[in-house]
Short mmCIF file of C-alpha atoms in Angstrom, two decimals:
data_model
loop_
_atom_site.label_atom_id
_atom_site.label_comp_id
_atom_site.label_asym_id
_atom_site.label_seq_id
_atom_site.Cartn_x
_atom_site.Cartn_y
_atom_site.Cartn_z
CA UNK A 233 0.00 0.00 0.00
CA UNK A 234 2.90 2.54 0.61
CA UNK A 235 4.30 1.92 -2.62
CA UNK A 236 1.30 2.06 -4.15
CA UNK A 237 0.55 5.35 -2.45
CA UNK A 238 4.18 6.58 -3.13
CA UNK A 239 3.67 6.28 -6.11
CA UNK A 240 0.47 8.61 -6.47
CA UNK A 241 2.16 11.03 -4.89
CA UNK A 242 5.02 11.11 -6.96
CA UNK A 243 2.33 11.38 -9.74
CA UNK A 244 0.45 14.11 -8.27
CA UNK A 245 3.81 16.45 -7.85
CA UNK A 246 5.13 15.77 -11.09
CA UNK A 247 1.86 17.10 -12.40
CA UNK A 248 1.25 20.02 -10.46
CA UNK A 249 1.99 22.41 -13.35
CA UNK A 250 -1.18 21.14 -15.16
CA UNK A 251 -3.55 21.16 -12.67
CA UNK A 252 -4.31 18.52 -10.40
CA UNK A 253 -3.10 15.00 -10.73
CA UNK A 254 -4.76 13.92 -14.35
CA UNK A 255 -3.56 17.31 -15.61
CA UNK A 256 -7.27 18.62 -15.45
CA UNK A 257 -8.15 21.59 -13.34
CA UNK A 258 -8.46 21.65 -9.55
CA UNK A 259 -11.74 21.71 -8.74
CA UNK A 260 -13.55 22.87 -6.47
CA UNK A 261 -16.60 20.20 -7.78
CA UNK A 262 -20.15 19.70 -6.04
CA UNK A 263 -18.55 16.68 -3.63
CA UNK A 264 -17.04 16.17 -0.51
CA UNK A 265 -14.23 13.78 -0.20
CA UNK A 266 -13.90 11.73 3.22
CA UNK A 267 -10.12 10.77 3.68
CA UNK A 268 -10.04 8.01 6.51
CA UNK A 269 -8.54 4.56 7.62
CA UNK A 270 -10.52 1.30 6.99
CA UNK A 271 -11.45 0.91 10.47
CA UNK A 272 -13.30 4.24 10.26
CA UNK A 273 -15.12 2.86 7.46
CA UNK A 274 -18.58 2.70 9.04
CA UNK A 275 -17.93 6.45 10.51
CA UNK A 276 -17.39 7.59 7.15
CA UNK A 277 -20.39 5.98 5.78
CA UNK A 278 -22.90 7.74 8.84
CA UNK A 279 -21.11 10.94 7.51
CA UNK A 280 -21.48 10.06 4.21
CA UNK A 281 -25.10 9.38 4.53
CA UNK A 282 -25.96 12.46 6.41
CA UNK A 283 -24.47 14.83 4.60
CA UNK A 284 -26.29 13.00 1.69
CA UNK A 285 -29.44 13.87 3.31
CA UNK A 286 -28.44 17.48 3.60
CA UNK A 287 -28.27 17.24 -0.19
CA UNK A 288 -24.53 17.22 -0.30
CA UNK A 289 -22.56 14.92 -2.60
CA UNK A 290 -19.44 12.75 -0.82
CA UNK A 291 -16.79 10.11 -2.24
CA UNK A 292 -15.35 7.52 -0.44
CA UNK A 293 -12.85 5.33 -2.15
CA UNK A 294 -14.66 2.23 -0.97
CA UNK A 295 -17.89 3.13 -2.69
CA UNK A 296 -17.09 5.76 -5.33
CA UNK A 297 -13.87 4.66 -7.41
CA UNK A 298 -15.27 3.39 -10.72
CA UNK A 299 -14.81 0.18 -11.48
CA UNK A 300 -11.85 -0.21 -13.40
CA UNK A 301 -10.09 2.53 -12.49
CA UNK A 302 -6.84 3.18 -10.52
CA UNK A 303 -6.81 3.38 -7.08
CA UNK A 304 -3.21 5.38 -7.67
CA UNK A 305 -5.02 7.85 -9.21
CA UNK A 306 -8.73 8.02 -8.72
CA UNK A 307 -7.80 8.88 -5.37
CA UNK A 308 -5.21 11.71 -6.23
CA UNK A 309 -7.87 13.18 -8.91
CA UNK A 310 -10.60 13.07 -6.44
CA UNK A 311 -9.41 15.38 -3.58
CA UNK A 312 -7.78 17.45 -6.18
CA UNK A 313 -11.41 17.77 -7.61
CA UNK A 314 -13.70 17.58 -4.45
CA UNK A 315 -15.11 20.78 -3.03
CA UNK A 316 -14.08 20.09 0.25
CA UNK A 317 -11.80 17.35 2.10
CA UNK A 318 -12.32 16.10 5.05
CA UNK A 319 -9.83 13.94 7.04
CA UNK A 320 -10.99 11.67 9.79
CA UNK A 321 -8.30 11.23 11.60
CA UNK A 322 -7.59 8.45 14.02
CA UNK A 323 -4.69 6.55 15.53
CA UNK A 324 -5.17 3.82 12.70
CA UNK A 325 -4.93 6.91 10.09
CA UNK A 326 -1.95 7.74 11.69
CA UNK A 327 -0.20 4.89 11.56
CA UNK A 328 -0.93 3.90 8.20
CA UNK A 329 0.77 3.88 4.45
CA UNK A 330 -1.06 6.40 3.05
CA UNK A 331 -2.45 9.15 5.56
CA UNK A 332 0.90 11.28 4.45
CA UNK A 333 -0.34 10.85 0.72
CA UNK A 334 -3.82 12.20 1.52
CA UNK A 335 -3.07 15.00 3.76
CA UNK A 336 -0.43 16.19 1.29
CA UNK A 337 -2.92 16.15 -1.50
CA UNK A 338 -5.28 18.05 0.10
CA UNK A 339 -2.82 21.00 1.58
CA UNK A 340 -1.66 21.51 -1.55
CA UNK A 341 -5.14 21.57 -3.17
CA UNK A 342 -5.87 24.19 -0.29
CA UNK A 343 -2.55 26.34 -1.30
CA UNK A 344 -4.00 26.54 -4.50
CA UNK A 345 -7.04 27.53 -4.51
CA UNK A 346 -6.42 29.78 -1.88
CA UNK A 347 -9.72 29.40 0.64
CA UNK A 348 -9.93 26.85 3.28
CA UNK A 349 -11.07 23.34 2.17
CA UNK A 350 -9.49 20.96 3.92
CA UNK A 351 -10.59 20.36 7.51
CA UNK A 352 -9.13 17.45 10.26
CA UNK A 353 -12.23 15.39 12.21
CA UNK A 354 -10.29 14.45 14.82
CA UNK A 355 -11.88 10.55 15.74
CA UNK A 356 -10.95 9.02 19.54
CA UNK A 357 -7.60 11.62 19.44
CA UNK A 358 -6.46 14.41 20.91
CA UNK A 359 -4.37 17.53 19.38
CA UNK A 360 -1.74 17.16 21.59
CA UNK A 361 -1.47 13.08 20.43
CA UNK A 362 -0.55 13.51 16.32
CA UNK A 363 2.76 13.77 14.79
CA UNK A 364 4.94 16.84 15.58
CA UNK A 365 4.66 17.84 12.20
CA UNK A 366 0.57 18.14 12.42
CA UNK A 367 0.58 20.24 15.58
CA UNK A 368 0.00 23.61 13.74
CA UNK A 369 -3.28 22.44 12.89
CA UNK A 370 -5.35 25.13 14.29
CA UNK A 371 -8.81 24.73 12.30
CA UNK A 372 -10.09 21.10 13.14
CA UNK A 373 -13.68 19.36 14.49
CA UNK A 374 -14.13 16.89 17.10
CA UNK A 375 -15.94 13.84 15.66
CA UNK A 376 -18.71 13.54 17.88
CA UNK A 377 -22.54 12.42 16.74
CA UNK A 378 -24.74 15.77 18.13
CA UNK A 379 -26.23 18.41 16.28
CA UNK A 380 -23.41 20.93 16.94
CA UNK A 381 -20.97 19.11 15.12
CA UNK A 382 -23.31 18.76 12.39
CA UNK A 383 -23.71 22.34 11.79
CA UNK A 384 -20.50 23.42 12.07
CA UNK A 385 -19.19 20.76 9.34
CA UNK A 386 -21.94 21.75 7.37
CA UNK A 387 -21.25 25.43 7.81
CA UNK A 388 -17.46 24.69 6.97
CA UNK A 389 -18.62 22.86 3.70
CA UNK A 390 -20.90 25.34 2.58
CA UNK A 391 -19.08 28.73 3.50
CA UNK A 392 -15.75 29.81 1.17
CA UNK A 393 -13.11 31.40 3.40
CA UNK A 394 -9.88 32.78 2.47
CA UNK A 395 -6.88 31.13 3.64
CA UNK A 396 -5.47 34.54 4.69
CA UNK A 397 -8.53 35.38 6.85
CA UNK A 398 -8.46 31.93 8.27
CA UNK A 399 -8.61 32.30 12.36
CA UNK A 400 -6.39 30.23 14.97
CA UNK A 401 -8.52 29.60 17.92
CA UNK A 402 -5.98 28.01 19.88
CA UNK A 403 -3.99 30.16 22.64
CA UNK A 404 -7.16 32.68 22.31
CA UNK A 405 -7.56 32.60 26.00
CA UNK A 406 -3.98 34.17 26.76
CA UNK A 407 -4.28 36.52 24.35
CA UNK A 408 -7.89 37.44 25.63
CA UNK A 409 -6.90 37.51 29.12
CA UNK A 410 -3.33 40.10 28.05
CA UNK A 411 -6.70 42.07 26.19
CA UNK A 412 -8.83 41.95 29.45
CA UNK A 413 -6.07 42.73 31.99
CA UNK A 414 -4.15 45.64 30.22
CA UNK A 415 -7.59 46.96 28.30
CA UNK A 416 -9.96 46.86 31.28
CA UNK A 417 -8.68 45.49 34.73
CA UNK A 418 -5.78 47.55 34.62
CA UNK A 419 -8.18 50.65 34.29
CA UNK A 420 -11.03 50.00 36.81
CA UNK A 421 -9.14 47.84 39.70
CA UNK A 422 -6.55 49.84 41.04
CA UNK A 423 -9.16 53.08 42.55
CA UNK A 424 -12.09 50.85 42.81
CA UNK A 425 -12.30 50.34 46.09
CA UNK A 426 -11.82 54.74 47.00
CA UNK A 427 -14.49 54.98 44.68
CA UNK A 428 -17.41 52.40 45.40
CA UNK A 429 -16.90 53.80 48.98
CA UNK A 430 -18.32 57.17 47.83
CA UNK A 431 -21.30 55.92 46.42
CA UNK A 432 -23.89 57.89 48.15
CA UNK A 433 -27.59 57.26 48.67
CA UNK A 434 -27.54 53.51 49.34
CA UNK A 435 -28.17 52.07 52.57
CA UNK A 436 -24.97 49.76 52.84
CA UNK A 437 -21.58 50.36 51.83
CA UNK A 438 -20.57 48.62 48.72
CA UNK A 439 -18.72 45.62 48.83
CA UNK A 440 -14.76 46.86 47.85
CA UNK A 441 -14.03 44.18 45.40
CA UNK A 442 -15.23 43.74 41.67
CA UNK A 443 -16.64 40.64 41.76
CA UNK A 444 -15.31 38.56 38.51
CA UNK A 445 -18.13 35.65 37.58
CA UNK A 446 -16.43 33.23 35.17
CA UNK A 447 -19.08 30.69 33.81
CA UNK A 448 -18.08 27.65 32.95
CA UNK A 449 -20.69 27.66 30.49
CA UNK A 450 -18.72 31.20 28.80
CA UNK A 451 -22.96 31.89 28.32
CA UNK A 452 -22.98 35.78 30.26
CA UNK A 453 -26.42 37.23 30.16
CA UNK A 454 -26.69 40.74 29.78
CA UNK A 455 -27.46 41.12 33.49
CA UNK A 456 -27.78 39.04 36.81
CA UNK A 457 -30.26 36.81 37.15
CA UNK A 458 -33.00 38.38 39.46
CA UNK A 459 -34.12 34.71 40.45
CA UNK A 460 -30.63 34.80 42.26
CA UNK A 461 -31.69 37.28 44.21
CA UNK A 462 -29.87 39.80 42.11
CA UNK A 463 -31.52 43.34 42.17
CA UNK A 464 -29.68 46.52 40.23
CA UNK A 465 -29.16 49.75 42.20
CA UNK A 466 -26.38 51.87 41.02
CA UNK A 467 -23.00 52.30 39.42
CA UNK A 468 -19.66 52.88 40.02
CA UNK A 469 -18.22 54.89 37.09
CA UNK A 470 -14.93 56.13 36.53
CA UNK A 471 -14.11 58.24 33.38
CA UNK A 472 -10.58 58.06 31.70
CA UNK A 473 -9.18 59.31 27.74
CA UNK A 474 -7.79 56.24 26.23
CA UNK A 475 -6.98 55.53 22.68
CA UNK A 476 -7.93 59.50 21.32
CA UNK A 477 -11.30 58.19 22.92
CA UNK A 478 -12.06 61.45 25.53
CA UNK A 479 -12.95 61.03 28.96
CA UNK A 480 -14.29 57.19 28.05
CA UNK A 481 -16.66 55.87 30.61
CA UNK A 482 -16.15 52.65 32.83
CA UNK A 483 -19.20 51.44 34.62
CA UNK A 484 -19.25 48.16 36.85
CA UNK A 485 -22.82 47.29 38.08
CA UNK A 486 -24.03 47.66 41.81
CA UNK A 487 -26.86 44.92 42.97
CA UNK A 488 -28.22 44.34 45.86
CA UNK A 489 -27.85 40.67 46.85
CA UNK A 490 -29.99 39.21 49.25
CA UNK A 491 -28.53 35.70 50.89
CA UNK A 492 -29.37 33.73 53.72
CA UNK A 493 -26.99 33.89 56.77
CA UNK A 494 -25.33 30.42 58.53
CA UNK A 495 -28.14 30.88 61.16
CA UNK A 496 -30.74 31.03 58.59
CA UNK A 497 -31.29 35.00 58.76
CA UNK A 498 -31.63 36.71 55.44
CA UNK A 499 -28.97 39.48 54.52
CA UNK A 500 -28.26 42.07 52.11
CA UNK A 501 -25.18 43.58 50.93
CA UNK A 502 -24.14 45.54 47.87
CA UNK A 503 -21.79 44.48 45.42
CA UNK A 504 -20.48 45.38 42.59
CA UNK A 505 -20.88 42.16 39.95
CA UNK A 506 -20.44 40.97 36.30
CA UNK A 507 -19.08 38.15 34.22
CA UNK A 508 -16.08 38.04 32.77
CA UNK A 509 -16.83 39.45 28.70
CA UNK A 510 -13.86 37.66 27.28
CA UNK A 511 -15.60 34.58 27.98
CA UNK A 512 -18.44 36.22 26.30
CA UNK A 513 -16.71 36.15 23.30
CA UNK A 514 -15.24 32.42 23.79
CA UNK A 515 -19.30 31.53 24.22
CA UNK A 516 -20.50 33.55 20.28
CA UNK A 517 -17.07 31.89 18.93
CA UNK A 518 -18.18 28.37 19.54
CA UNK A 519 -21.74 29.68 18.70
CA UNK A 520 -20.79 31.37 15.44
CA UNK A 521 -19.87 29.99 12.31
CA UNK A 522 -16.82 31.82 11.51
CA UNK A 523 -14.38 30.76 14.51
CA UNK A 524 -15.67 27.41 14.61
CA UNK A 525 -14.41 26.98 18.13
CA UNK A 526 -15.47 23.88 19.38
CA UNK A 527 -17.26 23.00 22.90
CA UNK A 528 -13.86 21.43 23.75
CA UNK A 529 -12.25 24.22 22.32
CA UNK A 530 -14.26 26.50 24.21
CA UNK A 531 -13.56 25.28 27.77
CA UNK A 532 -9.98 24.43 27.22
CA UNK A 533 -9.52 28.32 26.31
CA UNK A 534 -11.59 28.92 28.93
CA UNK A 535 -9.27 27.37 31.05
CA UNK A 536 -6.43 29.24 29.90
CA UNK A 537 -8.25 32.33 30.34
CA UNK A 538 -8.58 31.73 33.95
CA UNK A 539 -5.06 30.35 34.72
CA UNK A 540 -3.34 33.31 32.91
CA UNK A 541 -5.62 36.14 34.66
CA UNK A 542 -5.01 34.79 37.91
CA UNK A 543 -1.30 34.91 37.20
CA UNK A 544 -1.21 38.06 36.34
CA UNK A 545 -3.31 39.48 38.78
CA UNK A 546 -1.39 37.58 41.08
CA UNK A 547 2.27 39.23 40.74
CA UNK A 548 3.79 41.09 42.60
CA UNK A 549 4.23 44.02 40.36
CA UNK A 550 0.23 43.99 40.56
CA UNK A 551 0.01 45.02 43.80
CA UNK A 552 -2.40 47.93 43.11
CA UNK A 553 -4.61 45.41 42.20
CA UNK A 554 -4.46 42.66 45.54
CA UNK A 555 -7.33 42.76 47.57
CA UNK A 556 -9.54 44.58 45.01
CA UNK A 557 -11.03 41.42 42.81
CA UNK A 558 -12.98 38.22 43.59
CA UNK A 559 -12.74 35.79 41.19
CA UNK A 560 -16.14 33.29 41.00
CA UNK A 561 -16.50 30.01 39.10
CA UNK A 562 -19.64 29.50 38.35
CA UNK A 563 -21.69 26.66 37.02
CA UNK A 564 -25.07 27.85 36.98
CA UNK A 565 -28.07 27.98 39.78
CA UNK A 566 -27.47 25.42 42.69
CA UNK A 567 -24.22 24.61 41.35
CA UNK A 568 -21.88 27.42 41.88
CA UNK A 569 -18.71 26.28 43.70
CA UNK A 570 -18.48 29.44 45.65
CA UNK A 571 -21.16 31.36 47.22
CA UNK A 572 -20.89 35.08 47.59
#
C-alpha cells in the first residue's frame, strides 16, 4: 500500500503544473471527499449518509472509485477535484501507508485555490497526540454524533473562506486575558475600592471588590439573574481618555444581593458584579460559524483564560490590584462552587 501510495504522490507532484493530478483543473466540484482509515469505514459511511441527506454529494474510495479505475489515481484526482476534504483522523490513520499521501494532496489543493477546504475530524484523538509535524493544525472538528458538530461541518462545507482570513482559535484565552487585563482590569481595579466607597444614597456600603463571575458555560447574560436574588441599584463609574477616545466611561454594576446567613437570617449587601466578557466572546465563537471553536475548544480556552488572569493578577508588580477582585467560578443555579 505505501508503494502504491508513493507512487500517487510522486504522480500528483510531477503534475502540479497542469492542474491537479490527471492534468485537469483543480476543482472545487459539487462533492465532498472523506479521507479516513478502513477501520473508520462505518464512521465515514454515517457521515457520508448524512451529509447525503443534507443534499450534499461525498466520495469515499470504498464506494465511489469506478470500477476499473486506478486506485493510484482516482484517489489523487478526487481530492484534487472535491469541493471540500475532510480527514478523519484516528490513531489507525496515523499509523498507516497512506495518511501522508492524503493529507499532502489536500494541503496543496488548499494552497491553490487559496480558501480553506481541507478540515481534520479528529476521531478518539487528541491535538496534543498527532505527529509533531501536524501540531499547527489550528482549524479542526471533534468527531462527535450531536447536532453541533453537524452544523458546524456543514457550515465549513458550505461557507468559502480565504486562507489569509483563516482564524487560529488556539492560545485565544492568553491573548484574551493580556486584552482583558491591560484593556480593562488595569483601568477600573486599582481606585475601585476609593471609589465604590463614595457611592452615596444607598443604605450599605458597597462591597470593595469587583466581583469577577467566570461561567463555565462562557454563556454571560446581559445582566444578573433576578431569580438569584440579584436586584440593580447603582453604578460605580470612573471616566478616563484612552486611545484619542475622551474622557471614556467605565461602569461596573451595583446589585443588591440578598442571601441567607449560617443561622438562617436573610442578609443584604451591595456588590459590585459581572461576568467576565472575554468569555463572552469564547461563548459567540463556539456559537458562530466563523471561529468554529469547538465545545472542547471552548472550555480548554476557557481554562487558559482563567489560569493566565489569575497569574497576572497575582504578581507582585500587581500590587495595586491585591485585595480589590474576587474571582467566582460559576456553574449555573445550585451549582456554583463558591457562594458570595
Amino acid at each position: 500500500m505505501s508503494e502504491l501510495f508513493g507512487t500517487g504522490l510522486g504522480e500528483g507532484v510531477r503534475r502540479r503544473d497542469s492542474g491537479g493530478p490527471d492534468g485537469g483543473e483543480v476543482g472545487p466540484e459539487s462533492y465532498v471527499f472523506i479521507s479516513h482509515d478502513r477501520c473508520q469505514g462505518t464512521v465515514a459511511r454515517e457521515l457520508k449518509r448524512w451529509l447525503l441527506d443534507q443534499n450534499i454529494k461525498t466520495f469515499i474510495y470504498e464506494d465511489d472509485v469506478p470500477g476499473g479505475a486506478s486506485v493510484v489515481t482516482a484517489v489523487p484526482c478526487a481530492i484534487y477535484k472535491s469541493r471540500r476534504c475532510l480527514l478523519i483522523i484516528s490513531r489507525e490513520f496515523l499509523e498507516s501507508d497512506y495518511f501522508v499521501s492524503e493529507y499532502t494532496w489536500a494541503m496543496d489543493r488548499q494552497s491553490r485555490l487559496g480558501v480553506l477546504s481541507c478540515l481534520p475530524v479528529l476521531y478518539r484523538i487528541e491535538v496534543d497526540d498527532l505527529p509533531v509535524e501536524f501540531r499547527h493544525i489550528n482549524h479542526f472538528l471533534r468527531y462527535d454524533d450531536d447536532d453541533d458538530f453537524r452544523r458546524k461541518l456543514v457550515d465549513f462545507i458550505r461557507d468559502d473562506i480565504p486562507i489569509a482570513t483563516e482564524i487560529h482559535v488556539t492560545q485565544t484565552g492568553v491573548g484574551l486575558a493580556w486584552s482583558y487585563f491591560y484593556g480593562y482590569l488595569d483601568i477600573v481595579l486599582p481606585e475601585f475600592d476609593e471609589r465604590a466607597n463614595k457611592l452615596t444614597g444607598l443604605q450599605l456600603p458597597v462591597y470593595p471588590k469587583l466581583v469577577i463571575v467566570l461561567p463555565v458555560s462562557c454563556r454571560c447574560p446581559e445582566t444578573m439573574p433576578t431569580e438569584d436574588n440579584f436586584r440593580p441599584i447603582g453604578f460605580v463609574k470612573y471616566n478616563k481618555s484612552r486611545a484619542a477616545v475622551r474622557e471614556r466611561c467605565y461602569k461596573n454594576s451595583v446589585y443588591n444581593f440578598q442571601f441567607k446567613s449560617r443561622n438562617g437570617q436573610l442578609v443584604d449587601c451591595h456588590l459590585a458584579i459581572e461576568f467576565a466578557t472575554p468569555l463572552l466572546s469564547l461563548y459567540q465563537m463556539n456559537e458562530g460559524s466563523v471561529a468554529r471553536l469547538t465545545k472542547a475548544q471552548m472550555v480548554n480556552e476557557r481554562h487558559r483564560f482563567k489560569e493566565v488572569i489569575t497569574q497576572i493578577l497575582g504578581l507582585r508588580c500587581m500590587d495595586k490590584c491585591h485585595g480589590k477582585y474576587l474571582l467566582v467560578d460559576y456553574r449555573g443555579r445550585r451549582k456554583s462552587r463558591h457562594s458570595i
